[in-house]
């Protein structure tokens, strides 16, 4: 996407401590969602087959049989060697695109380094050509007892840390407990759904979930949580800044690094799981290096010079005009546009609804009308994008047309409290005339402001309390400035004191973590299976949790109930209906000004790589399935 991105690759209805209340929209409780009042909630594992399993999925059977040789998108004959040098395309937890100052990427404090997840094993390994599945990794199997709330993992006796010591049940218990009690809120909040956790014999780990736990928490536990060495961490503060590489157990270990500049991870040549089906043909580079640049032009110049060898492009101007340098013309650098089967997500400006000036949805809708996408796309992005209207772009979960009976069953009992627009066609921002100064939309915006009690006096838009409406757009990268300028100019024409402010990476991180902003840009790619991650983006408790992904501060009974319907859905049909209903409510709330999306990935790379014939459906696959082609590298002078 052009401009900055904020992905997600992943309570309590009280007041918000940072100065406001969550955006509250009423919705029915458990009984209205189809759960009989007083009945115990169904376990999230109720539908899982019994007995030891090599893998499991959120819905239905897994794709790969117990004797599968490798993932279809991996080539078991891929050679090992070479390097890939890149800048990160997405981030999680405390990571920052522009810098890093700690080697712990799983806590709130500091700016975590990219690549650390590659150094840790997980209990099970996800597949990226199916939705919501995991297969044997550090755990050779998983078993689901009859109660629908328990999981029993059996560890692979070959599982080892990089110093040769075995991964023990105590290490898994320590890891999950530490992440729950001291980890980043966006992960810890999910792990609080664990009721009990204990070692079971010499090779077992037993996990019991709280009643009503989300259907995604088993996947979070199995495939998202790193396994730490309890012995290595003994006597160390998990939440403190970390400058020493922690002991890992994954396909890579930390190599050279310089805080704020670069970090390298090096392939472990005797990686204990290299021949497991979930890993065969993967993790082929000897060295993966993440470089950090605070300026996008400098990053692009690094790629043109060959210092960076792989680049995923997000800036349409560069893709349209600047990929004509000598190495491209000589065929030494290749361009490719590959289909993106994952959810395109919603890239948007987030209103900080905790601030009273944004409390009225009519004010938010009026502000949104003053963004001229058609002009921006034609003049700044070379017509490369489509307008976003939803967090569910490019998926069947996006609300379309009038609500279905299943959606109405979720919404109807609370019609008086849900925005009435949620019961009609889902909100789509009107197209402008493309001039950048559409007077029709400006008049509509002015009418909305007036309906909200605002007034225009001496070319100053005043809120109902008489204070001037001011909006500061906060960013940490001035690449996005042209996209803001037209928006800011249109706001100023209606008497709004609008500005665009760029701050350094650390200040931006601090201000977004504490919700000290008016509007910021983010991009959320929502999961295609029941996932407790949704609570971190939309739940009421997350709206007041520092560092959470709920930048807009949405929440309240309606959103919380719909999120619970999503994460506890027991069928694909129920999951779809709950997501579509949530989509309608969020769009009717006008807490976001959606920007743009495209259903492809722009890739550029020096001609020194090869890749499998089949790409995973839901990932680019470059890091884990491509390999270094020495013959190509030598021909292009890149073999060093």
Coordinates of C-alpha atoms in Angstrom, one line a residue:
X1 CA 0.0 0.0 0.0
X2 CA 1.2 3.5 -0.6
X3 CA 2.2 5.1 2.6
X4 CA 2.6 3.5 6.0
X5 CA 1.1 0.2 6.9
X6 CA 0.1 -1.4 10.2
X7 CA -0.7 -5.1 10.0
X8 CA -1.9 -7.6 11.6
X9 CA 0.0 -11.0 9.3
X10 CA -2.5 -11.2 14.8
X11 CA -12.9 -6.5 27.8
X12 CA -14.4 -4.8 30.4
X13 CA -17.0 -2.2 29.4
X14 CA -15.5 0.5 31.7
X15 CA -14.4 4.0 30.9
X16 CA -11.2 4.7 29.1
X17 CA -8.4 6.1 31.3
X18 CA -6.9 8.3 28.6
X19 CA -9.8 10.8 28.5
X20 CA -13.0 9.4 27.0
X21 CA -15.3 6.4 26.5
X22 CA -15.1 3.7 23.9
X23 CA -17.3 4.2 20.9
X24 CA -20.4 2.4 22.2
X25 CA -23.0 0.8 20.0
X26 CA -25.5 -1.6 21.6
X27 CA -25.9 -5.2 20.6
X28 CA -27.6 -8.2 22.1
X29 CA -26.1 -10.4 24.7
X30 CA -25.5 -14.1 24.7
X31 CA -29.1 -15.2 24.4
X32 CA -29.7 -13.0 21.3
X33 CA -26.6 -14.6 19.7
X34 CA -28.2 -18.0 19.8
X35 CA -26.8 -19.2 23.1
X36 CA -29.4 -20.3 25.6
X37 CA -29.3 -18.1 28.7
X38 CA -27.6 -20.0 31.6
X39 CA -26.2 -22.7 29.4
X40 CA -22.5 -23.3 29.6
X41 CA -20.6 -22.0 26.6
X42 CA -19.5 -24.6 24.1
X43 CA -15.8 -25.4 24.2
X44 CA -13.8 -24.0 21.4
X45 CA -12.5 -27.5 20.6
X46 CA -15.9 -29.2 20.8
X47 CA -15.8 -30.2 17.1
X48 CA -12.2 -31.5 17.0
X49 CA -11.7 -35.2 16.3
X50 CA -10.5 -37.2 19.3
X51 CA -7.2 -39.0 19.6
X52 CA -3.7 -37.8 18.8
X53 CA -3.5 -35.6 15.8
X54 CA -0.7 -34.4 13.6
X55 CA -2.5 -31.2 12.9
X56 CA -5.8 -29.3 13.4
X57 CA -7.8 -26.5 11.8
X58 CA -10.3 -23.9 13.1
X59 CA -13.0 -25.2 10.8
X60 CA -13.2 -28.7 9.3
X61 CA -10.4 -31.1 8.4
X62 CA -6.8 -30.1 7.7
X63 CA -5.5 -30.3 4.1
X64 CA -2.5 -32.5 4.7
X65 CA -2.7 -36.1 5.7
X66 CA -0.6 -37.5 8.5
X67 CA 2.0 -38.9 6.1
X68 CA 2.3 -35.7 3.9
X69 CA 5.9 -35.3 2.7
X70 CA 6.0 -31.5 2.6
X71 CA 3.8 -28.4 2.0
X72 CA 2.7 -28.2 -1.6
X73 CA 4.3 -24.7 -1.9
X74 CA 7.7 -25.9 -0.8
X75 CA 10.4 -27.6 -2.9
X76 CA 12.2 -30.3 -1.0
X77 CA 15.1 -30.2 -3.5
X78 CA 15.7 -26.5 -2.9
X79 CA 19.4 -25.9 -2.2
X80 CA 20.7 -24.1 0.9
X81 CA 22.9 -21.0 0.8
X82 CA 23.1 -17.4 -0.1
X83 CA 21.4 -14.4 1.4
X84 CA 18.3 -12.2 1.3
X85 CA 18.5 -8.6 2.3
X86 CA 15.3 -6.7 2.7
X87 CA 13.2 -4.2 4.7
X88 CA 10.3 -5.5 6.6
X89 CA 6.9 -5.2 5.0
X90 CA 4.7 -5.8 8.1
X91 CA 5.1 -5.6 11.8
X92 CA 3.7 -7.2 15.0
X93 CA 3.7 -6.3 18.7
X94 CA 6.4 -3.7 19.5
X95 CA 8.2 -3.7 16.2
X96 CA 8.9 -0.4 14.4
X97 CA 9.6 -0.1 10.6
X98 CA 12.2 2.6 11.2
X99 CA 14.4 1.4 14.1
X100 CA 14.9 -1.2 16.8
X101 CA 16.5 -1.1 20.3
X102 CA 15.7 -4.4 21.8
X103 CA 15.9 -8.1 20.8
X104 CA 12.7 -8.9 22.6
X105 CA 9.8 -8.5 20.1
X106 CA 7.1 -9.8 22.5
X107 CA 6.8 -7.1 25.1
X108 CA 5.4 -3.6 25.1
X109 CA 8.7 -1.8 26.0
X110 CA 11.0 -0.7 23.3
X111 CA 11.2 -1.2 19.5
X112 CA 11.6 -4.9 18.8
X113 CA 13.9 -6.3 16.1
X114 CA 12.5 -8.0 13.0
X115 CA 13.4 -11.6 12.4
X116 CA 13.3 -12.7 16.0
X117 CA 10.3 -15.1 15.3
X118 CA 12.6 -17.0 13.0
X119 CA 14.8 -17.9 15.9
X120 CA 12.1 -19.7 18.0
X121 CA 10.2 -22.9 17.5
X122 CA 6.5 -23.1 18.2
X123 CA 4.5 -26.1 19.3
X124 CA 3.0 -26.4 15.8
X125 CA 3.7 -24.8 12.4
X126 CA 1.0 -22.9 10.4
X127 CA 0.3 -23.6 6.7
X128 CA -0.1 -20.6 4.4
X129 CA -2.2 -22.4 1.8
X130 CA -5.2 -23.0 4.0
X131 CA -7.0 -21.0 6.6
X132 CA -6.4 -21.4 10.2
X133 CA -4.4 -24.7 10.4
X134 CA -1.3 -26.0 12.2
X135 CA 0.9 -29.1 12.0
X136 CA 3.4 -30.9 14.1
X137 CA 6.6 -29.0 15.0
X138 CA 8.0 -28.9 18.6
X139 CA 5.0 -30.9 19.5
X140 CA 4.8 -34.2 17.5
X141 CA 1.1 -34.4 18.2
X142 CA -1.9 -32.8 19.9
X143 CA -4.9 -34.5 21.5
X144 CA -8.3 -33.0 22.3
X145 CA -10.1 -34.5 25.3
X146 CA -13.9 -34.8 25.3
X147 CA -14.5 -31.6 27.4
X148 CA -13.9 -29.4 24.4
X149 CA -11.7 -27.1 26.4
X150 CA -8.5 -29.0 26.8
X151 CA -5.4 -29.7 24.7
X152 CA -2.6 -32.1 25.3
X153 CA 0.6 -31.6 23.4
X154 CA 3.2 -34.3 23.1
X155 CA 6.7 -32.9 22.5
X156 CA 9.0 -34.3 19.8
X157 CA 12.0 -35.9 21.6
X158 CA 14.3 -34.4 18.9
X159 CA 13.2 -30.8 19.7
X160 CA 16.3 -28.9 20.8
X161 CA 17.5 -25.4 21.7
X162 CA 20.5 -24.1 19.8
X163 CA 22.8 -25.1 22.6
X164 CA 21.7 -28.7 22.2
X165 CA 19.6 -28.9 25.4
X166 CA 16.1 -30.5 24.9
X167 CA 12.9 -28.5 24.8
X168 CA 11.1 -29.7 27.9
X169 CA 7.5 -29.3 29.0
X170 CA 8.7 -26.8 31.7
X171 CA 10.0 -24.6 28.9
X172 CA 6.6 -24.5 27.2
X173 CA 4.8 -23.8 30.5
X174 CA 7.3 -21.0 31.2
X175 CA 6.9 -19.5 27.8
X176 CA 3.1 -19.4 27.8
X177 CA 2.9 -18.2 31.4
X178 CA 5.5 -15.5 30.8
X179 CA 3.8 -14.2 27.6
X180 CA 0.5 -14.2 29.4
X181 CA 1.7 -12.3 32.4
X182 CA 4.5 -10.1 30.9
X183 CA 4.1 -10.1 27.2
X184 CA 2.7 -7.5 24.8
X185 CA -1.0 -6.8 25.5
X186 CA -2.0 -7.9 22.0
X187 CA -0.7 -11.4 22.7
X188 CA -1.2 -11.5 26.5
X189 CA -4.9 -10.7 26.2
X190 CA -5.4 -13.8 24.2
X191 CA -3.4 -16.0 26.5
X192 CA -5.5 -15.0 29.5
X193 CA -8.1 -17.4 28.1
X194 CA -5.9 -20.2 29.5
X195 CA -7.5 -21.5 32.7
X196 CA -4.7 -23.9 33.7
X197 CA -1.4 -25.0 32.2
X198 CA 0.9 -27.7 33.4
X199 CA 3.5 -30.3 32.5
X200 CA 2.1 -33.8 31.9
X201 CA 4.8 -36.4 32.4
X202 CA 8.1 -36.2 30.6
X203 CA 6.9 -35.1 27.2
X204 CA 3.4 -33.6 27.7
X205 CA 1.9 -30.2 28.1
X206 CA -1.7 -29.9 29.2
X207 CA -3.6 -26.7 28.5
X208 CA -7.2 -26.1 29.7
X209 CA -9.1 -23.1 28.5
X210 CA -11.6 -20.9 30.3
X211 CA -15.3 -21.4 29.5
X212 CA -16.3 -19.6 26.4
X213 CA -12.7 -19.2 25.1
X214 CA -12.4 -18.2 21.5
X215 CA -12.0 -20.8 18.8
X216 CA -8.7 -19.2 17.8
X217 CA -6.9 -19.5 21.1
X218 CA -5.7 -23.1 20.3
X219 CA -4.1 -21.8 17.1
X220 CA -2.5 -18.9 19.0
X221 CA -1.1 -21.2 21.6
X222 CA 0.1 -23.8 19.1
X223 CA 1.4 -21.7 16.2
X224 CA 2.0 -18.1 17.4
X225 CA 3.8 -18.4 20.7
X226 CA 7.6 -18.8 20.7
X227 CA 9.1 -21.4 23.0
X228 CA 11.7 -19.8 25.3
X229 CA 14.4 -21.6 27.4
X230 CA 13.3 -21.3 31.0
X231 CA 16.9 -21.9 32.1
X232 CA 18.3 -19.1 29.9
X233 CA 15.7 -16.6 31.2
X234 CA 16.3 -17.5 34.8
X235 CA 17.4 -14.3 36.6
X236 CA 16.6 -12.0 33.7
X237 CA 13.8 -9.5 33.5
X238 CA 11.6 -10.4 30.6
X239 CA 10.1 -6.9 30.2
X240 CA 13.5 -5.1 30.2
X241 CA 15.3 -4.0 27.1
X242 CA 17.3 -7.0 25.7
X243 CA 20.7 -6.5 24.0
X244 CA 21.9 -10.1 24.2
X245 CA 20.4 -12.6 21.7
X246 CA 18.1 -15.0 23.7
X247 CA 18.6 -18.8 23.3
X248 CA 16.4 -20.0 20.5
X249 CA 15.3 -23.2 18.9
X250 CA 14.1 -22.2 15.4
X251 CA 15.6 -22.5 11.9
X252 CA 17.7 -19.3 12.5
X253 CA 19.7 -17.7 15.2
X254 CA 20.7 -14.1 15.7
X255 CA 23.9 -13.1 13.9
X256 CA 25.4 -9.6 13.6
X257 CA 23.3 -6.6 14.4
X258 CA 23.6 -2.9 15.1
X259 CA 20.7 -1.3 17.0
X260 CA 18.8 1.1 14.7
X261 CA 20.6 0.0 11.6
X262 CA 20.4 -3.7 10.8
X263 CA 20.0 -7.2 12.1
X264 CA 21.0 -10.5 10.6
X265 CA 19.7 -14.0 11.4
X266 CA 21.8 -17.0 10.3
X267 CA 20.5 -20.4 9.3
X268 CA 21.2 -23.1 11.9
X269 CA 22.9 -25.8 9.7
X270 CA 21.8 -28.7 12.0
X271 CA 18.3 -27.4 12.7
X272 CA 16.6 -30.3 14.4
X273 CA 13.3 -29.9 12.5
X274 CA 14.7 -29.4 9.0
X275 CA 13.3 -32.7 7.7
X276 CA 9.9 -32.4 9.3
X277 CA 7.1 -32.3 6.7
X278 CA 6.2 -28.8 7.8
X279 CA 9.7 -27.5 7.2
X280 CA 11.1 -29.7 4.4
X281 CA 12.2 -27.4 1.5
X282 CA 11.9 -24.2 3.6
X283 CA 14.3 -21.9 5.3
X284 CA 16.8 -22.1 2.5
X285 CA 18.9 -18.9 2.9
X286 CA 22.1 -19.0 5.0
X287 CA 21.5 -15.4 6.0
X288 CA 18.5 -13.1 6.2
X289 CA 19.2 -9.4 6.9
X290 CA 16.8 -6.7 7.8
X291 CA 18.0 -3.2 7.1
X292 CA 16.4 -0.1 8.7
X293 CA 16.0 3.2 6.8
X294 CA 14.1 6.2 8.1
X295 CA 13.8 7.6 4.6
X296 CA 12.1 5.6 1.8
X297 CA 14.1 7.2 -0.9
X298 CA 17.3 6.1 0.9
X299 CA 15.9 2.6 1.1
X300 CA 15.0 2.6 -2.6
X301 CA 18.5 3.8 -3.5
X302 CA 20.0 1.0 -1.4
X303 CA 17.9 -1.5 -3.5
X304 CA 19.0 0.1 -6.8
X305 CA 22.7 -0.2 -5.7
X306 CA 22.2 -3.9 -4.8
X307 CA 22.8 -3.5 -1.1
X308 CA 19.2 -4.6 -0.6
X309 CA 18.3 -7.6 -2.7
X310 CA 14.6 -8.0 -2.3
X311 CA 11.9 -5.4 -2.0
X312 CA 8.1 -5.4 -1.7
X313 CA 7.0 -2.1 -3.1
X314 CA 4.2 -0.1 -1.4
X315 CA 4.7 3.3 -3.1
X316 CA 2.8 3.6 -6.4
X317 CA 4.8 6.5 -7.6
X318 CA 8.0 4.5 -7.4
X319 CA 6.5 1.5 -9.0
X320 CA 5.0 3.5 -11.9
X321 CA 8.0 5.8 -12.6
X322 CA 11.3 4.8 -10.9
X323 CA 11.8 1.1 -11.7
X324 CA 13.7 2.1 -14.9
X325 CA 17.3 2.2 -13.5
X326 CA 20.2 0.5 -15.3
X327 CA 20.0 -2.9 -13.5
X328 CA 16.3 -3.2 -14.4
X329 CA 17.0 -2.3 -18.1
X330 CA 19.8 -4.9 -18.1
X331 CA 17.6 -7.6 -16.7
X332 CA 19.6 -7.9 -13.5
X333 CA 16.6 -6.8 -11.4
X334 CA 13.2 -8.4 -11.9
X335 CA 9.7 -7.1 -11.3
X336 CA 6.7 -9.2 -10.5
X337 CA 3.1 -8.5 -9.6
X338 CA 1.7 -11.6 -7.8
X339 CA -1.9 -12.2 -6.7
X340 CA -2.6 -11.8 -3.1
X341 CA -5.1 -14.4 -1.9
X342 CA -5.2 -13.0 1.7
X343 CA -7.6 -10.4 2.9
X344 CA -6.6 -7.1 1.5
X345 CA -7.6 -5.5 4.8
X346 CA -8.6 -2.0 5.5
X347 CA -6.1 0.8 5.2
X348 CA -7.6 3.9 6.9
X349 CA -7.3 7.0 8.9
X350 CA -8.4 6.2 12.5
X351 CA -10.3 8.8 14.4
X352 CA -9.3 8.9 18.0
X353 CA -12.9 8.6 19.3
X354 CA -11.7 8.9 22.8
X355 CA -11.5 12.7 22.1
X356 CA -14.8 14.5 22.6
X357 CA -14.5 16.5 19.4
X358 CA -14.9 13.2 17.5
X359 CA -17.7 11.8 19.6
X360 CA -20.5 12.6 17.1
X361 CA -20.5 10.2 14.1
X362 CA -21.9 13.0 11.9
X363 CA -18.7 15.0 12.5
X364 CA -16.6 11.9 11.6
X365 CA -18.7 11.3 8.5
X366 CA -18.4 14.9 7.4
X367 CA -14.6 14.8 7.8
X368 CA -14.4 11.6 5.7
X369 CA -16.4 13.2 2.9
X370 CA -13.5 15.7 2.4
X371 CA -11.0 13.1 1.4
X372 CA -11.0 13.0 -2.4
X373 CA -9.9 9.5 -3.3
X374 CA -10.5 9.8 -7.0
X375 CA -8.2 12.8 -7.3
X376 CA -5.5 11.2 -5.0
X377 CA -5.6 7.9 -7.0
X378 CA -5.3 9.7 -10.4
X379 CA -2.7 12.3 -9.5
X380 CA -0.6 10.6 -6.9
X381 CA -1.0 6.9 -7.3
X382 CA -1.3 6.5 -11.1
X383 CA -4.7 4.8 -10.9
X384 CA -3.2 1.8 -9.2
X385 CA -5.7 1.4 -6.4
X386 CA -9.4 0.8 -5.6
X387 CA -11.2 2.7 -2.9
X388 CA -11.6 0.7 0.4
X389 CA -14.9 0.6 2.2
X390 CA -14.3 -2.2 4.6
X391 CA -11.8 -4.1 6.7
X392 CA -12.8 -7.2 4.7
X393 CA -11.9 -6.1 1.2
X394 CA -11.1 -9.1 -1.2
X395 CA -13.0 -11.6 1.0
X396 CA -16.5 -13.1 1.3
X397 CA -16.7 -11.6 4.8
X398 CA -17.4 -8.1 3.5
X399 CA -21.0 -6.9 4.0
X400 CA -22.9 -6.6 0.7
X401 CA -26.5 -5.5 0.0
X402 CA -29.1 -5.7 2.7
X403 CA -28.5 -7.8 5.9
X404 CA -29.2 -11.5 5.6
X405 CA -31.6 -13.2 8.0
X406 CA -28.5 -14.5 9.9
X407 CA -27.1 -11.0 10.2
X408 CA -30.5 -9.6 11.2
X409 CA -30.7 -12.2 14.0
X410 CA -27.6 -10.6 15.5
X411 CA -28.7 -7.0 15.0
X412 CA -32.5 -6.7 15.1
X413 CA -33.1 -7.1 18.9
X414 CA -31.0 -3.9 19.5
X415 CA -32.3 -1.8 16.5
X416 CA -32.8 1.2 18.8
X417 CA -29.2 1.3 19.8
X418 CA -27.4 0.4 16.6
X419 CA -27.0 3.1 14.0
X420 CA -29.9 2.7 11.6
X421 CA -27.5 2.8 8.7
X422 CA -26.4 -0.7 9.7
X423 CA -29.7 -2.1 8.6
X424 CA -29.5 -0.8 5.1
X425 CA -26.8 -1.1 2.4
X426 CA -23.4 -0.9 4.0
X427 CA -21.8 2.5 3.9
X428 CA -19.7 3.3 0.9
X429 CA -18.0 6.7 0.6
X430 CA -19.4 8.6 -2.4
X431 CA -17.2 9.1 -5.4
X432 CA -16.0 12.6 -6.0
X433 CA -15.8 14.5 -9.3
X434 CA -12.0 14.0 -9.3
X435 CA -11.2 17.7 -9.1
X436 CA -9.8 17.6 -5.6
X437 CA -12.4 20.2 -4.6
X438 CA -15.7 18.6 -5.0
X439 CA -18.3 21.3 -4.0
X440 CA -21.2 18.9 -3.8
X441 CA -19.4 16.7 -1.2
X442 CA -18.2 19.9 0.7
X443 CA -21.9 21.0 0.9
X444 CA -22.9 17.6 2.2
X445 CA -20.1 17.7 4.8
X446 CA -21.2 21.2 5.9
X447 CA -24.8 20.0 6.3
X448 CA -23.6 17.1 8.5
X449 CA -21.5 19.5 10.6
X450 CA -24.5 21.8 11.1
X451 CA -26.7 18.8 12.0
X452 CA -24.1 17.9 14.7
X453 CA -24.4 21.3 16.2
X454 CA -21.3 22.8 14.7
X455 CA -21.3 26.2 13.1
X456 CA -19.1 28.1 10.6
X457 CA -18.2 31.6 11.8
X458 CA -15.6 33.8 10.2
X459 CA -14.3 30.8 8.2
X460 CA -13.7 28.9 11.5
X461 CA -15.6 25.6 12.1
X462 CA -16.7 25.7 15.7
X463 CA -17.8 22.6 17.7
X464 CA -21.1 22.8 19.7
X465 CA -19.0 23.9 22.8
X466 CA -17.7 26.9 20.8
X467 CA -14.1 25.5 20.4
X468 CA -12.6 25.4 17.0
X469 CA -12.4 22.0 15.4
X470 CA -8.7 21.1 15.0
X471 CA -7.3 17.9 13.5
X472 CA -3.6 16.8 13.6
X473 CA -2.7 13.9 11.3
X474 CA 0.3 12.2 13.0
X475 CA 2.9 10.2 11.1
X476 CA 6.5 9.1 11.4
X477 CA 7.3 9.1 7.6
X478 CA 6.8 12.1 5.3
X479 CA 6.3 9.8 2.3
X480 CA 2.6 10.1 3.0
X481 CA 2.5 13.9 3.1
X482 CA 1.2 14.3 -0.5
X483 CA -1.7 12.0 0.2
X484 CA -2.6 14.1 3.3
X485 CA -2.2 17.5 1.6
X486 CA -5.4 17.4 -0.5
X487 CA -7.3 16.1 2.5
X488 CA -5.9 18.8 4.8
X489 CA -6.6 21.6 2.2
X490 CA -10.3 20.5 1.9
X491 CA -10.7 20.5 5.6
X492 CA -9.2 24.0 5.8
X493 CA -11.6 25.3 3.2
X494 CA -14.4 24.4 5.6
X495 CA -12.7 26.3 8.5
X496 CA -11.1 23.3 10.2
X497 CA -7.6 23.8 11.5
X498 CA -6.0 20.8 10.0
X499 CA -2.3 19.9 9.9
X500 CA 0.1 17.1 9.1
X501 CA 2.9 16.4 11.6
X502 CA 5.8 14.0 11.2
X503 CA 7.7 13.0 14.4
X504 CA 10.6 10.6 15.0
X505 CA 9.9 6.9 15.3
X506 CA 10.2 6.7 19.1
X507 CA 7.9 9.7 19.6
X508 CA 5.4 8.2 17.2
X509 CA 5.5 4.9 19.0
X510 CA 5.0 6.5 22.4
X511 CA 2.1 8.6 21.2
X512 CA 0.2 5.8 19.4
X513 CA 0.8 3.5 22.4
X514 CA -0.8 6.0 24.7
X515 CA -3.4 7.1 22.2
X516 CA -2.1 10.7 22.1
X517 CA -3.2 11.7 18.6
X518 CA -6.2 12.9 16.6
X519 CA -5.9 10.8 13.5
X520 CA -3.3 8.2 12.3
X521 CA -3.1 5.8 9.4
X522 CA -3.1 2.0 9.9
X523 CA -3.8 -1.1 7.9
X524 CA -5.5 -4.1 9.4
X525 CA -5.6 -7.5 7.7
X526 CA -8.2 -9.4 9.5
X527 CA -8.1 -13.2 9.8
X528 CA -10.3 -15.5 7.8
X529 CA -11.0 -17.8 10.7
X530 CA -12.2 -17.2 14.3
X531 CA -9.5 -15.3 16.0
X532 CA -9.2 -13.6 19.3
X533 CA -7.1 -11.0 17.5
X534 CA -10.4 -9.3 16.8
X535 CA -10.7 -8.3 20.5
X536 CA -7.4 -6.5 20.2
X537 CA -8.6 -4.4 17.3
X538 CA -12.2 -3.7 18.2
X539 CA -12.9 -4.8 21.8
X540 CA -13.7 -2.4 24.5
X541 CA -11.0 -3.5 26.9
X542 CA -8.4 -3.1 24.1
X543 CA -9.5 0.5 23.6
X544 CA -7.9 1.5 27.0
X545 CA -5.0 -0.9 26.9
X546 CA -1.7 0.9 26.0
X547 CA -0.1 -0.4 22.9
X548 CA -3.2 -2.2 21.6
X549 CA -4.2 -2.2 18.0
X550 CA -7.6 -0.6 18.8
X551 CA -6.3 2.9 17.6
X552 CA -9.8 4.2 17.0
X553 CA -11.0 3.3 20.5
X554 CA -14.1 1.5 19.3
X555 CA -16.0 -0.9 21.6
X556 CA -19.1 -1.1 23.6
X557 CA -21.7 -3.8 24.0
X558 CA -22.5 -4.0 20.3
X559 CA -19.0 -4.4 19.1
X560 CA -18.0 -6.7 21.9
X561 CA -21.0 -9.0 21.4
X562 CA -20.3 -9.2 17.6
X563 CA -16.6 -9.9 18.2
X564 CA -17.6 -12.7 20.6
X565 CA -19.9 -14.1 18.0
X566 CA -16.9 -14.1 15.6
X567 CA -14.3 -15.7 17.8
X568 CA -16.8 -18.4 19.1
X569 CA -18.3 -19.2 15.8
X570 CA -18.7 -23.0 15.3
X571 CA -19.5 -23.0 11.6
X572 CA -18.2 -21.1 8.6
X573 CA -21.7 -19.8 8.0
X574 CA -22.0 -18.4 11.5
X575 CA -18.5 -16.9 11.2
X576 CA -19.4 -15.2 8.0
X577 CA -22.7 -13.7 9.3
X578 CA -21.0 -12.3 12.4
X579 CA -18.2 -10.7 10.5
X580 CA -20.6 -9.2 8.0
X581 CA -22.7 -7.8 10.8
X582 CA -19.7 -6.3 12.5
X583 CA -18.6 -4.8 9.2
X584 CA -22.0 -3.1 8.9
X585 CA -21.8 -1.6 12.4
X586 CA -18.2 -0.4 12.0
X587 CA -18.9 1.2 8.7
X588 CA -22.1 2.9 10.1
X589 CA -20.0 4.3 13.0
X590 CA -17.7 6.3 10.7
X591 CA -14.8 5.7 13.1
X592 CA -12.5 5.3 10.1
X593 CA -11.8 7.0 6.8
X594 CA -11.0 4.2 4.5
X595 CA -8.3 4.7 1.9
X596 CA -7.4 2.2 -0.8
X597 CA -6.3 -1.3 -1.6
X598 CA -5.2 -3.6 -4.4
X599 CA -5.4 -7.4 -4.7
X600 CA -1.8 -8.0 -5.7
X601 CA 1.8 -7.7 -4.3
X602 CA 4.5 -5.7 -6.1
X603 CA 7.8 -7.5 -5.8
X604 CA 11.2 -6.5 -7.1
X605 CA 14.4 -8.5 -6.6
X606 CA 17.9 -8.9 -7.9
X607 CA 18.0 -11.9 -10.3
X608 CA 19.7 -14.2 -7.8
X609 CA 16.7 -16.2 -6.6
X610 CA 14.5 -19.1 -7.7
X611 CA 11.2 -20.2 -6.2
X612 CA 8.8 -23.1 -6.3
X613 CA 6.3 -23.4 -9.1
X614 CA 3.4 -23.1 -6.6
X615 CA 3.0 -20.0 -4.4
X616 CA 1.1 -20.3 -1.1
X617 CA -2.4 -18.9 -1.4
X618 CA -2.1 -16.6 1.6
X619 CA 1.5 -15.4 1.5
X620 CA 4.3 -14.3 -0.8
X621 CA 6.5 -17.1 0.4
X622 CA 9.8 -15.3 -0.4
X623 CA 11.5 -15.7 3.0
X624 CA 10.7 -19.4 3.7
X625 CA 10.4 -21.0 0.2
X626 CA 12.6 -19.1 -2.2
X627 CA 16.3 -20.0 -2.5
X628 CA 19.6 -18.6 -3.7
X629 CA 20.5 -19.5 -7.3
X630 CA 24.2 -19.2 -7.5
X631 CA 24.4 -19.5 -11.3
X632 CA 22.1 -16.5 -11.6
X633 CA 23.9 -14.6 -8.9
X634 CA 27.3 -15.1 -10.6
X635 CA 25.9 -14.1 -14.0
X636 CA 24.6 -10.9 -12.4
X637 CA 27.7 -10.1 -10.3
X638 CA 25.8 -10.7 -7.1
X639 CA 27.5 -13.9 -5.9
X640 CA 29.6 -12.2 -3.2

